[in-house]
Every structure is written in structure tokens, then in C-alpha cells.
Amino acid sequence: MTKSIYGKLFIGFVLTIVISYVITGFFAVHQSHSDTKRIAVKDLQHSSSHIVDLVEQIDSSKRDKILKNYGEDSDLRFMIISEDYHFKTSNISRDVRFTDKEIASLKANVGKSIVHNAGTKTAYAKSYQINNTVYVVTIQKDSKTVQKVYLMSYTLSGIILFIAGSLVFLFVSDLIVRPISTLTKATNELSKGNYKVRVNYAGNDEIAQLYNSFNQMAVQLDKQEETRQQFISDVSHEFQTPLTAISGFANILKTENLPDDQRQKYAEIILSNANRLSKLSKNMLQLSLLEGEDIQLDMAPFNLIMQLNRVIETQDYSALSKDIEIEFIKPRGDIMVNGDEARMEQVWTNLINNAIKYTNEHGVITVEVKKSGGDVIVSVSDTGIGMSQETISHIFERFYRDDKSRAIEGNGLGLSIVARIIALHKFKIDVTSQLDVGTTFTVRMPMYSKRQRARFNTNGGKEE
């Protein structure tokens, strides 16, 4: 039982009640004893005065009988002492006694009083002068019954408190445990792969926040599962197409008496598809590494203009094969940026290569660099087939390719790699496009200032 939340809550509730009850009882009983004694002294003072009135007013022949009846009726234990008179009730206790010395002191000091306490018993003694005679009245009272009634009342109140508290505890704990039990069942469903499970809770407390967090987690897991399934489907499709081509044409090559020109053609097709598989595997591995949590960028300042010139030169051959012109518009002087040079070179390579693939023959690709405040903006524009707004919203997703671009060679990973590298650098990338007009990718990054460059050189080529 103690392993469950109910058990822990119940034990906590019982301990709280017991500890609170004991502490409260200790102070309450102590205060009760003090109050009882104080009240007892007042009652005894009043009774003592009344006894003296009886002694003074009653005829001596009837005095003993009346005092005896008074003692029995009031349940008081008292004793009257004077030079010529001595009376005591039969039930007087020996637990509380006044010494001869104390009695003598009272006789010598008329009006003086003495109080003794012994357990639940209280004794009061006082001297009076009646008709030139000094009387000492000692009177006792046992508060055991009063304290017993108080203790019974306190115990009864504790029992009622425990029963009422238990009922409230069961109600409140149910309000807490029931939602947790529901969440536990939902979590078990989630662990079984049911990512459609959701939990509902009305309120704005911590449990509602926990439910909302669970639902958000379930939604994200559901999306990830859909992405995983789509990824497997896309990978299977991307691998299946070249593998089918390789397998088919390899079987044809096994045929004897095949003309050399056809044999050469089929071998080139097999090589092309093998290269496609190699590039696909390489891109998948690279994207997987970029999405890892422990990815580290080799940050250092580099010359952006020199990098773009280098990338454009490597892409010139592909552009010339389609009679595409690459125009490079740049400001005067060098522009330095801080980043992973190798990764950023891959960004420009993918963007320009992507523009070449989707630009028809005799088209134009424009690479433009311009300054904007403390930033530098690089845009890669083409006069290609363009994209719809729906395509733009998915363009950075893995393996995504719209129907219009399916016929063009590619695997849909290049822009995903670009987006991930830009995100790791905390740069910004935007895309605008118009169908049959062209597309522009724009990358904005902070420029490396002269002051930063000077500090970099001072530190021996190390970034602060």
C-alpha cells in the first residue's frame, strides 16, 4: 500500500493528524490544568466565605448538622478550626494537608490565605475573625471529574476530526490520484505505440499543465512517427528506383551477343544509378550527422567573396552544359563572416546546384552579395520552373519534391542539409518563388567587423 500514491498520502495524512493532535493536546491539557486550578481556587474562595457565613449565622446547636449536610450536598471537603471549635467533613482527603505551622501562621495573620495543589486536588485555607474568635477554614476540591470530562471531550473531538479528515482526504486524494492514474494508462498506451492517445482535464492547476504537456508530447511523437514512416517510405523509394535500374540493366548485360554500343550505354546507366545511390547515402549520412546533438561547428572568420567565387567556378561546368549563365554581383572589397567555412561552402554549392537543376537551358542564375547594416545578404536567384506556395512550405523537408520536379534528378536532401547548416549557425534563410518565373533563396548572416578581425589577429587566429 505504501508504494502507491494513495498509501503515501494516507500515511502522510495520519502522521500529520497524530503529530498535530499530540502537540495541540499537550498545550491544551496543560492550559486546561491551569484553568481548572484557577477556577477551583475561585470556587473554593467563594465556598470558604459561604461556610464562614454559616458559622456566623447558625445556632451552635445546629451548626454541625447543617455544615455536614452542606458538605455532602456540595461535595466539598472542609475543616473549621478555632480555639473552642473543631469540625471536619468525613470525606476530607489526607493527600492535601496544611501543617500545624501553616495553621498557626493563619491564626496569627487574620485574612491570610494559603493554596496547595496535589495532582487534581486543590486545597485552600484562610483565617477569619468572627465575634473576636479566629477561625481557620481549610477546604478542598478534586478536579478529576472536570479534567476527565475535558479529556473525553478532547478525545471525542479528535475521533470526529480523524473521521471527517479521512472523508475529506479520500475525496481530495481521489481528485489527485484519479488524473494521475488516467495519465499512467495513457502513458502505457503511448509506450505501446499508440500516439493518437490524448487526455482531457478541466482546470488550470498543475495537473492541467501536466496533461497539456503530455498531449503536446503525444502530438510531437505522432508527428515524429509520421515523419519516420514517411522517411522509410521515401528512402525505400529513392533506393528502389536506382536499384531496379541497376538490377535490370545488369541482367541485360549478361546476355551474349549484345552490341558494344548498347553494352556501353547500359553500363553508363548502371554507373549513373550507382553514383546516384552513393550520393544519396552520402547525403543521408551527412544530414544524420548534422541533426546529431553533439555536432560541433569549426567556427572561424573567412572571406565570403573568395568562397563564393570558388563555388561558382566548380559549378560552371554544370551550368555551361545547359547553356546557363551564372552572374555574380558583389560589392567592392572583401567581406568577412564568422562560421564553419566548409559547411557554408556546402550551402552555396547546394543552392547553386539546385538552381542549375531547376533552370531550363539558356537561363540565368544570379548570385548577389550586398551589405545591410551589420549583416551581409547572399541571394541565389534563378529563372527556373519556380514553386507554388504549398511547395515552399515543405521545401526544407527531407525527400520532399513536388510533382513538377519529380522528373529532375535529385533526392530531396540538399535543401534539408542547407536548412540544418543555416540553423546551426543561427543564420536566417528565406525563399521566394513564382511558378514558371524563378526562385530566390536569401541567406542573411552577421558580417565580421574590422574590430572583431583585429581581436582575432591579436589572439593568434583564435576566436574569442
Short mmCIF file of C-alpha atoms in Angstrom, two decimals:
data_model
loop_
_atom_site.label_atom_id
_atom_site.label_comp_id
_atom_site.label_asym_id
_atom_site.label_seq_id
_atom_site.Cartn_x
_atom_site.Cartn_y
_atom_site.Cartn_z
CA MET A 1 0.00 0.00 0.00
CA THR A 2 2.85 2.36 0.87
CA LYS A 3 4.17 2.07 -2.67
CA SER A 4 1.03 3.66 -4.10
CA ILE A 5 0.25 7.35 -4.02
CA TYR A 6 -2.88 6.61 -2.01
CA GLY A 7 -0.78 4.84 0.63
CA LYS A 8 1.80 7.60 0.82
CA LEU A 9 -0.86 10.28 1.04
CA PHE A 10 -2.73 8.34 3.73
CA ILE A 11 0.41 7.81 5.83
CA GLY A 12 1.24 11.49 5.45
CA PHE A 13 -2.31 12.41 6.45
CA VAL A 14 -2.25 10.14 9.54
CA LEU A 15 1.17 11.39 10.64
CA THR A 16 0.01 14.99 10.22
CA ILE A 17 -3.14 14.36 12.25
CA VAL A 18 -1.31 12.45 15.01
CA ILE A 19 1.57 14.92 15.35
CA SER A 20 -0.78 17.92 15.25
CA TYR A 21 -3.14 16.27 17.71
CA VAL A 22 -0.32 15.39 20.14
CA ILE A 23 1.23 18.84 20.03
CA THR A 24 -2.15 20.57 20.33
CA GLY A 25 -3.21 18.16 23.08
CA PHE A 26 -0.06 18.83 25.09
CA PHE A 27 -0.65 22.58 25.17
CA ALA A 28 -4.43 22.20 25.50
CA VAL A 29 -4.16 19.81 28.51
CA HIS A 30 -1.55 22.00 30.14
CA GLN A 31 -3.74 25.05 29.69
CA SER A 32 -6.78 23.07 30.88
CA HIS A 33 -4.99 22.11 34.10
CA SER A 34 -4.01 25.71 34.71
CA ASP A 35 -7.52 26.98 34.01
CA THR A 36 -9.09 24.23 36.14
CA LYS A 37 -6.86 25.06 39.12
CA ARG A 38 -7.51 28.77 38.76
CA ILE A 39 -11.27 28.20 38.62
CA ALA A 40 -11.05 25.77 41.52
CA VAL A 41 -9.31 28.39 43.70
CA LYS A 42 -12.04 30.92 42.93
CA ASP A 43 -14.77 28.38 43.75
CA LEU A 44 -13.01 27.47 46.99
CA GLN A 45 -12.69 31.14 47.97
CA HIS A 46 -16.39 31.63 47.41
CA SER A 47 -17.27 28.42 49.29
CA SER A 48 -14.97 29.35 52.16
CA SER A 49 -16.75 32.69 52.59
CA HIS A 50 -20.10 30.92 52.49
CA ILE A 51 -19.01 28.47 55.21
CA VAL A 52 -17.91 31.37 57.40
CA ASP A 53 -21.34 32.96 56.88
CA LEU A 54 -22.98 29.72 58.00
CA VAL A 55 -20.77 29.53 61.12
CA GLU A 56 -21.59 33.12 61.97
CA GLN A 57 -25.36 32.92 61.42
CA ILE A 58 -26.32 29.38 62.51
CA ASP A 59 -27.05 28.49 66.10
CA SER A 60 -24.22 26.49 67.64
CA SER A 61 -26.56 23.61 68.46
CA LYS A 62 -27.45 23.08 64.80
CA ARG A 63 -24.07 24.08 63.33
CA ASP A 64 -22.50 20.64 62.92
CA LYS A 65 -25.56 19.10 61.29
CA ILE A 66 -26.01 21.93 58.81
CA LEU A 67 -22.30 22.02 57.95
CA LYS A 68 -22.30 18.26 57.45
CA ASN A 69 -25.32 18.44 55.13
CA TYR A 70 -23.73 21.32 53.24
CA GLY A 71 -20.54 19.35 52.76
CA GLU A 72 -22.42 16.29 51.46
CA ASP A 73 -24.67 18.32 49.15
CA SER A 74 -21.83 20.40 47.67
CA ASP A 75 -19.35 17.53 47.58
CA LEU A 76 -16.87 19.78 49.37
CA ARG A 77 -14.29 18.63 51.89
CA PHE A 78 -13.61 21.23 54.51
CA MET A 79 -12.45 21.69 58.06
CA ILE A 80 -13.06 24.52 60.59
CA ILE A 81 -10.58 25.15 63.37
CA SER A 82 -10.76 27.65 66.27
CA GLU A 83 -9.75 27.79 69.92
CA ASP A 84 -13.02 26.24 71.10
CA TYR A 85 -14.42 24.66 67.95
CA HIS A 86 -13.27 21.96 65.56
CA PHE A 87 -15.22 20.49 62.64
CA LYS A 88 -14.33 18.45 59.57
CA THR A 89 -16.28 16.54 56.94
CA SER A 90 -15.89 12.80 56.86
CA ASN A 91 -14.66 12.72 53.27
CA ILE A 92 -11.73 15.08 53.74
CA SER A 93 -8.65 13.91 51.91
CA ARG A 94 -5.31 13.33 53.51
CA ASP A 95 -3.47 13.94 50.22
CA VAL A 96 -3.55 17.68 50.74
CA ARG A 97 -2.91 18.79 54.28
CA PHE A 98 -1.90 22.00 55.95
CA THR A 99 0.79 21.74 58.62
CA ASP A 100 0.40 22.93 62.17
CA LYS A 101 2.88 25.67 61.41
CA GLU A 102 0.74 26.90 58.47
CA ILE A 103 -2.41 26.83 60.64
CA ALA A 104 -0.64 28.79 63.34
CA SER A 105 0.52 31.31 60.77
CA LEU A 106 -3.04 31.76 59.53
CA LYS A 107 -4.31 32.27 63.08
CA ALA A 108 -1.68 34.87 63.69
CA ASN A 109 -2.50 36.70 60.46
CA VAL A 110 -6.25 37.07 60.08
CA GLY A 111 -7.33 37.30 56.47
CA LYS A 112 -4.26 35.45 55.17
CA SER A 113 -4.81 32.55 52.73
CA ILE A 114 -2.74 29.59 51.54
CA VAL A 115 -3.25 27.44 48.42
CA HIS A 116 -1.91 23.89 47.92
CA ASN A 117 -2.11 21.74 44.77
CA ALA A 118 -1.56 18.00 44.59
CA GLY A 119 -2.39 16.41 41.24
CA THR A 120 -6.04 17.07 40.50
CA LYS A 121 -6.70 18.22 44.09
CA THR A 122 -6.69 21.85 45.21
CA ALA A 123 -6.77 22.97 48.85
CA TYR A 124 -7.49 26.45 50.15
CA ALA A 125 -7.07 27.75 53.68
CA LYS A 126 -7.95 31.16 55.10
CA SER A 127 -8.36 32.71 58.54
CA TYR A 128 -11.44 34.75 59.58
CA GLN A 129 -12.40 36.60 62.73
CA ILE A 130 -15.97 36.04 63.99
CA ASN A 131 -17.08 37.66 67.21
CA ASN A 132 -13.49 38.10 68.41
CA THR A 133 -12.75 34.47 67.65
CA VAL A 134 -10.30 33.46 64.89
CA TYR A 135 -11.48 30.64 62.67
CA VAL A 136 -9.32 28.86 60.09
CA VAL A 137 -11.28 27.28 57.25
CA THR A 138 -9.50 24.72 55.04
CA ILE A 139 -11.43 23.50 52.03
CA GLN A 140 -10.53 21.00 49.31
CA LYS A 141 -11.81 20.20 45.84
CA ASP A 142 -10.91 17.39 43.44
CA SER A 143 -10.98 18.44 39.75
CA LYS A 144 -10.51 14.90 38.48
CA THR A 145 -14.05 14.69 37.13
CA VAL A 146 -13.79 18.02 35.33
CA GLN A 147 -10.48 17.10 33.74
CA LYS A 148 -11.77 13.66 32.84
CA VAL A 149 -14.75 15.25 31.07
CA TYR A 150 -12.36 17.61 29.27
CA LEU A 151 -10.11 14.75 28.18
CA MET A 152 -13.11 12.76 26.97
CA SER A 153 -14.33 15.77 25.01
CA TYR A 154 -10.89 16.31 23.53
CA THR A 155 -10.59 12.61 22.61
CA LEU A 156 -14.06 12.63 21.05
CA SER A 157 -13.22 15.74 19.06
CA GLY A 158 -10.03 14.00 17.86
CA ILE A 159 -12.00 10.96 16.70
CA ILE A 160 -14.51 13.18 14.89
CA LEU A 161 -11.64 15.15 13.37
CA PHE A 162 -9.97 11.94 12.16
CA ILE A 163 -13.19 10.57 10.62
CA ALA A 164 -14.08 13.89 8.98
CA GLY A 165 -10.48 14.38 7.84
CA SER A 166 -10.39 10.87 6.39
CA LEU A 167 -13.50 11.55 4.33
CA VAL A 168 -12.06 14.82 3.09
CA PHE A 169 -8.73 13.07 2.45
CA LEU A 170 -10.40 10.36 0.36
CA PHE A 171 -12.20 13.00 -1.68
CA VAL A 172 -9.14 15.20 -2.20
CA SER A 173 -6.74 12.33 -2.83
CA ASP A 174 -9.16 10.95 -5.41
CA LEU A 175 -9.06 14.30 -7.17
CA ILE A 176 -5.26 13.99 -7.29
CA VAL A 177 -4.76 10.28 -7.88
CA ARG A 178 -7.51 9.67 -10.44
CA PRO A 179 -5.96 12.06 -13.05
CA ILE A 180 -2.52 10.53 -12.40
CA SER A 181 -3.95 7.03 -12.90
CA THR A 182 -5.55 8.21 -16.13
CA LEU A 183 -2.23 9.68 -17.23
CA THR A 184 -0.45 6.43 -16.35
CA LYS A 185 -2.83 4.44 -18.55
CA ALA A 186 -2.34 6.95 -21.37
CA THR A 187 1.44 6.68 -20.95
CA ASN A 188 1.22 2.89 -21.20
CA GLU A 189 -0.75 3.28 -24.41
CA LEU A 190 1.88 5.69 -25.67
CA SER A 191 4.65 3.22 -24.87
CA LYS A 192 2.81 0.62 -26.96
CA GLY A 193 2.97 2.93 -29.98
CA ASN A 194 -0.50 4.44 -29.76
CA TYR A 195 0.50 8.05 -30.45
CA LYS A 196 -3.12 9.10 -31.00
CA VAL A 197 -3.91 8.83 -27.28
CA ARG A 198 -4.93 12.09 -25.58
CA VAL A 199 -6.01 13.03 -22.04
CA ASN A 200 -8.55 15.65 -21.02
CA TYR A 201 -8.69 17.61 -17.78
CA ALA A 202 -10.72 20.67 -16.88
CA GLY A 203 -8.86 23.27 -14.86
CA ASN A 204 -5.77 25.46 -14.75
CA ASP A 205 -3.79 23.75 -11.97
CA GLU A 206 -0.54 21.78 -12.12
CA ILE A 207 -2.34 18.60 -13.24
CA ALA A 208 -3.86 20.51 -16.18
CA GLN A 209 -0.36 21.70 -17.11
CA LEU A 210 0.90 18.11 -16.86
CA TYR A 211 -1.94 16.92 -19.11
CA ASN A 212 -1.19 19.66 -21.64
CA SER A 213 2.49 18.72 -21.65
CA PHE A 214 1.58 15.07 -22.17
CA ASN A 215 -0.73 15.94 -25.06
CA GLN A 216 1.97 18.10 -26.65
CA MET A 217 4.45 15.26 -26.27
CA ALA A 218 1.97 12.82 -27.83
CA VAL A 219 1.39 15.21 -30.74
CA GLN A 220 5.14 15.55 -31.30
CA LEU A 221 5.65 11.79 -31.10
CA ASP A 222 2.79 11.30 -33.51
CA LYS A 223 4.39 13.75 -35.92
CA GLN A 224 7.76 12.06 -35.50
CA GLU A 225 6.18 8.68 -36.18
CA GLU A 226 4.55 10.03 -39.32
CA THR A 227 7.90 11.54 -40.32
CA ARG A 228 9.63 8.24 -39.62
CA GLN A 229 7.15 6.30 -41.69
CA GLN A 230 7.40 8.86 -44.46
CA PHE A 231 11.18 8.76 -44.21
CA ILE A 232 11.23 4.97 -44.54
CA SER A 233 8.86 5.20 -47.48
CA ASP A 234 10.93 7.91 -49.17
CA VAL A 235 14.22 6.11 -48.55
CA SER A 236 12.75 2.89 -49.91
CA HIS A 237 11.51 4.73 -52.98
CA GLU A 238 14.77 6.61 -53.53
CA PHE A 239 16.82 3.43 -53.21
CA GLN A 240 14.41 1.21 -55.10
CA THR A 241 14.46 3.21 -58.34
CA PRO A 242 18.24 3.08 -58.99
CA LEU A 243 18.47 -0.46 -57.61
CA THR A 244 15.80 -1.61 -60.05
CA ALA A 245 17.65 0.07 -62.90
CA ILE A 246 20.98 -1.44 -61.86
CA SER A 247 19.46 -4.92 -61.48
CA GLY A 248 17.58 -4.74 -64.78
CA PHE A 249 20.42 -3.49 -66.92
CA ALA A 250 22.90 -5.83 -65.21
CA ASN A 251 20.72 -8.76 -66.27
CA ILE A 252 20.65 -7.39 -69.85
CA LEU A 253 24.46 -7.16 -69.85
CA LYS A 254 24.60 -10.86 -69.05
CA THR A 255 23.05 -11.52 -72.45
CA GLU A 256 25.56 -12.68 -75.04
CA ASN A 257 25.99 -11.16 -78.49
CA LEU A 258 24.99 -7.70 -77.21
CA PRO A 259 26.27 -4.89 -79.46
CA ASP A 260 29.12 -2.85 -77.99
CA ASP A 261 27.25 0.44 -78.23
CA GLN A 262 24.29 -0.95 -76.28
CA ARG A 263 26.62 -2.62 -73.76
CA GLN A 264 28.35 0.75 -73.26
CA LYS A 265 25.00 2.54 -72.90
CA TYR A 266 23.70 0.09 -70.31
CA ALA A 267 26.97 0.20 -68.37
CA GLU A 268 26.73 4.01 -68.23
CA ILE A 269 23.16 3.74 -66.92
CA ILE A 270 24.31 1.32 -64.21
CA LEU A 271 27.20 3.65 -63.29
CA SER A 272 24.88 6.66 -63.20
CA ASN A 273 22.46 4.91 -60.84
CA ALA A 274 25.33 3.64 -58.70
CA ASN A 275 26.59 7.22 -58.41
CA ARG A 276 23.05 8.30 -57.52
CA LEU A 277 22.93 5.70 -54.72
CA SER A 278 26.35 6.80 -53.49
CA LYS A 279 25.30 10.44 -53.40
CA LEU A 280 22.03 9.58 -51.68
CA SER A 281 23.84 7.56 -49.00
CA LYS A 282 26.38 10.33 -48.53
CA ASN A 283 23.67 12.99 -48.15
CA MET A 284 21.68 10.85 -45.71
CA LEU A 285 24.76 10.26 -43.58
CA GLN A 286 25.64 13.93 -43.65
CA LEU A 287 22.12 15.01 -42.69
CA SER A 288 22.11 12.45 -39.88
CA LEU A 289 25.39 13.85 -38.55
CA LEU A 290 24.10 17.43 -38.80
CA GLU A 291 20.99 16.52 -36.81
CA GLY A 292 23.03 14.89 -34.04
CA GLU A 293 23.09 16.57 -30.63
CA ASP A 294 26.89 16.57 -30.41
CA ILE A 295 27.54 18.32 -33.75
CA GLN A 296 30.39 20.83 -33.47
CA LEU A 297 31.00 23.66 -35.91
CA ASP A 298 34.54 24.74 -36.72
CA MET A 299 33.87 28.46 -36.32
CA ALA A 300 36.41 30.91 -37.76
CA PRO A 301 36.30 34.09 -39.87
CA PHE A 302 36.65 33.56 -43.64
CA ASN A 303 36.41 35.57 -46.86
CA LEU A 304 32.89 35.17 -48.21
CA ILE A 305 33.63 36.64 -51.67
CA MET A 306 36.56 34.27 -52.22
CA GLN A 307 34.41 31.33 -51.12
CA LEU A 308 31.56 32.19 -53.48
CA ASN A 309 34.00 32.68 -56.38
CA ARG A 310 35.40 29.23 -55.69
CA VAL A 311 31.97 27.59 -55.57
CA ILE A 312 30.80 29.31 -58.77
CA GLU A 313 33.92 28.10 -60.59
CA THR A 314 33.21 24.50 -59.55
CA GLN A 315 29.62 24.78 -60.79
CA ASP A 316 30.49 26.45 -64.11
CA TYR A 317 30.81 23.16 -65.97
CA SER A 318 27.30 22.01 -64.98
CA ALA A 319 25.88 25.42 -65.92
CA LEU A 320 27.64 25.51 -69.31
CA SER A 321 26.29 22.03 -70.14
CA LYS A 322 22.80 23.61 -70.11
CA ASP A 323 23.98 26.93 -71.56
CA ILE A 324 23.13 28.65 -68.28
CA GLU A 325 24.89 31.86 -67.34
CA ILE A 326 25.95 32.42 -63.71
CA GLU A 327 26.15 36.11 -62.88
CA PHE A 328 27.98 37.18 -59.73
CA ILE A 329 27.12 40.60 -58.31
CA LYS A 330 29.30 41.67 -55.40
CA PRO A 331 30.39 44.84 -53.61
CA ARG A 332 33.95 46.12 -53.72
CA GLY A 333 36.44 44.75 -51.27
CA ASP A 334 36.40 41.65 -49.15
CA ILE A 335 33.57 40.63 -46.85
CA MET A 336 34.42 38.55 -43.80
CA VAL A 337 31.95 36.36 -41.95
CA ASN A 338 32.39 34.06 -38.97
CA GLY A 339 31.31 30.47 -39.48
CA ASP A 340 32.26 26.93 -40.42
CA GLU A 341 33.83 27.56 -43.83
CA ALA A 342 33.50 24.00 -45.10
CA ARG A 343 29.82 23.78 -44.05
CA MET A 344 28.96 27.16 -45.57
CA GLU A 345 30.68 26.19 -48.82
CA GLN A 346 28.33 23.24 -48.93
CA VAL A 347 25.37 25.62 -48.53
CA TRP A 348 26.36 27.69 -51.58
CA THR A 349 27.19 24.54 -53.57
CA ASN A 350 23.76 23.02 -52.88
CA LEU A 351 21.87 26.26 -53.58
CA ILE A 352 23.67 26.94 -56.89
CA ASN A 353 23.50 23.28 -57.93
CA ASN A 354 19.79 23.28 -57.10
CA ALA A 355 19.28 26.42 -59.20
CA ILE A 356 21.08 24.81 -62.17
CA LYS A 357 18.92 21.66 -61.95
CA TYR A 358 15.63 23.57 -61.97
CA THR A 359 16.60 26.19 -64.56
CA ASN A 360 15.86 25.45 -68.19
CA GLU A 361 18.51 25.79 -70.91
CA HIS A 362 19.69 29.31 -71.78
CA GLY A 363 18.57 30.52 -68.36
CA VAL A 364 20.34 32.85 -65.93
CA ILE A 365 21.42 32.31 -62.33
CA THR A 366 22.30 35.38 -60.28
CA VAL A 367 24.41 35.24 -57.13
CA GLU A 368 24.30 38.59 -55.38
CA VAL A 369 26.07 39.78 -52.23
CA LYS A 370 25.09 43.03 -50.53
CA LYS A 371 25.54 44.69 -47.17
CA SER A 372 22.62 45.64 -44.94
CA GLY A 373 23.61 47.39 -41.73
CA GLY A 374 25.80 44.97 -39.82
CA ASP A 375 24.63 42.00 -41.90
CA VAL A 376 25.58 40.57 -45.25
CA ILE A 377 22.87 39.13 -47.53
CA VAL A 378 23.59 36.48 -50.15
CA SER A 379 20.84 35.70 -52.66
CA VAL A 380 20.83 32.93 -55.27
CA SER A 381 18.18 33.57 -57.95
CA ASP A 382 17.28 31.51 -60.99
CA THR A 383 14.91 31.75 -63.95
CA GLY A 384 13.72 28.19 -63.48
CA ILE A 385 10.39 26.43 -63.11
CA GLY A 386 9.54 28.09 -59.79
CA MET A 387 7.43 26.73 -56.94
CA SER A 388 3.93 27.06 -55.55
CA GLN A 389 3.28 28.35 -52.04
CA GLU A 390 2.44 24.80 -50.95
CA THR A 391 5.83 23.58 -52.18
CA ILE A 392 7.63 26.47 -50.46
CA SER A 393 6.08 25.45 -47.11
CA HIS A 394 7.67 21.97 -47.45
CA ILE A 395 10.83 22.81 -49.39
CA PHE A 396 13.25 22.16 -46.48
CA GLU A 397 11.72 18.81 -45.53
CA ARG A 398 13.70 15.65 -46.23
CA PHE A 399 12.92 13.91 -49.54
CA TYR A 400 10.21 16.44 -50.38
CA ARG A 401 9.82 17.05 -54.09
CA ASP A 402 6.71 18.35 -55.76
CA ASP A 403 5.17 16.63 -58.77
CA LYS A 404 6.60 19.21 -61.16
CA SER A 405 10.21 18.41 -60.15
CA ARG A 406 9.93 14.62 -59.98
CA ALA A 407 11.37 14.22 -63.45
CA ILE A 408 14.51 16.14 -62.48
CA GLU A 409 17.36 14.13 -60.97
CA GLY A 410 17.73 14.59 -57.23
CA ASN A 411 16.83 13.09 -53.87
CA GLY A 412 15.30 15.99 -51.93
CA LEU A 413 18.03 16.12 -49.28
CA GLY A 414 20.12 19.05 -50.48
CA LEU A 415 17.88 21.80 -49.15
CA SER A 416 17.36 19.92 -45.86
CA ILE A 417 21.13 19.94 -45.41
CA VAL A 418 21.22 23.66 -46.26
CA ALA A 419 18.48 24.48 -43.73
CA ARG A 420 20.22 22.48 -40.98
CA ILE A 421 23.62 24.14 -41.55
CA ILE A 422 22.00 27.60 -41.54
CA ALA A 423 20.13 26.74 -38.31
CA LEU A 424 23.33 25.52 -36.62
CA HIS A 425 24.99 28.84 -37.49
CA LYS A 426 21.89 30.71 -36.27
CA PHE A 427 21.72 32.48 -39.61
CA LYS A 428 18.47 33.09 -41.49
CA ILE A 429 17.29 31.71 -44.83
CA ASP A 430 14.21 32.74 -46.82
CA VAL A 431 12.78 31.65 -50.13
CA THR A 432 10.51 33.41 -52.60
CA SER A 433 9.29 31.86 -55.81
CA GLN A 434 6.83 32.20 -58.66
CA LEU A 435 5.76 29.39 -60.96
CA ASP A 436 7.47 29.46 -64.36
CA VAL A 437 9.33 32.65 -63.37
CA GLY A 438 12.01 31.55 -60.92
CA THR A 439 13.12 31.15 -57.33
CA THR A 440 15.32 33.16 -54.98
CA PHE A 441 17.00 31.81 -51.84
CA THR A 442 18.25 34.53 -49.47
CA VAL A 443 20.71 33.93 -46.63
CA ARG A 444 21.31 36.66 -44.02
CA MET A 445 24.31 36.47 -41.70
CA PRO A 446 26.21 38.90 -39.46
CA MET A 447 29.25 40.50 -41.01
CA TYR A 448 32.60 40.07 -39.28
CA SER A 449 33.61 43.62 -38.33
CA LYS A 450 37.08 45.14 -38.53
CA ARG A 451 37.22 45.33 -34.73
CA GLN A 452 36.43 41.60 -34.44
CA ARG A 453 39.03 40.91 -37.13
CA ALA A 454 41.65 42.85 -35.19
CA ARG A 455 40.90 40.92 -31.99
CA PHE A 456 41.06 37.67 -33.99
CA ASN A 457 44.52 38.56 -35.31
CA THR A 458 45.67 39.65 -31.83
CA ASN A 459 44.65 36.26 -30.40
CA GLY A 460 46.78 34.45 -32.92
CA GLY A 461 43.95 33.39 -35.20
CA LYS A 462 41.70 32.11 -32.41
CA GLU A 463 38.11 33.18 -31.99
CA GLU A 464 37.25 34.68 -28.57
#
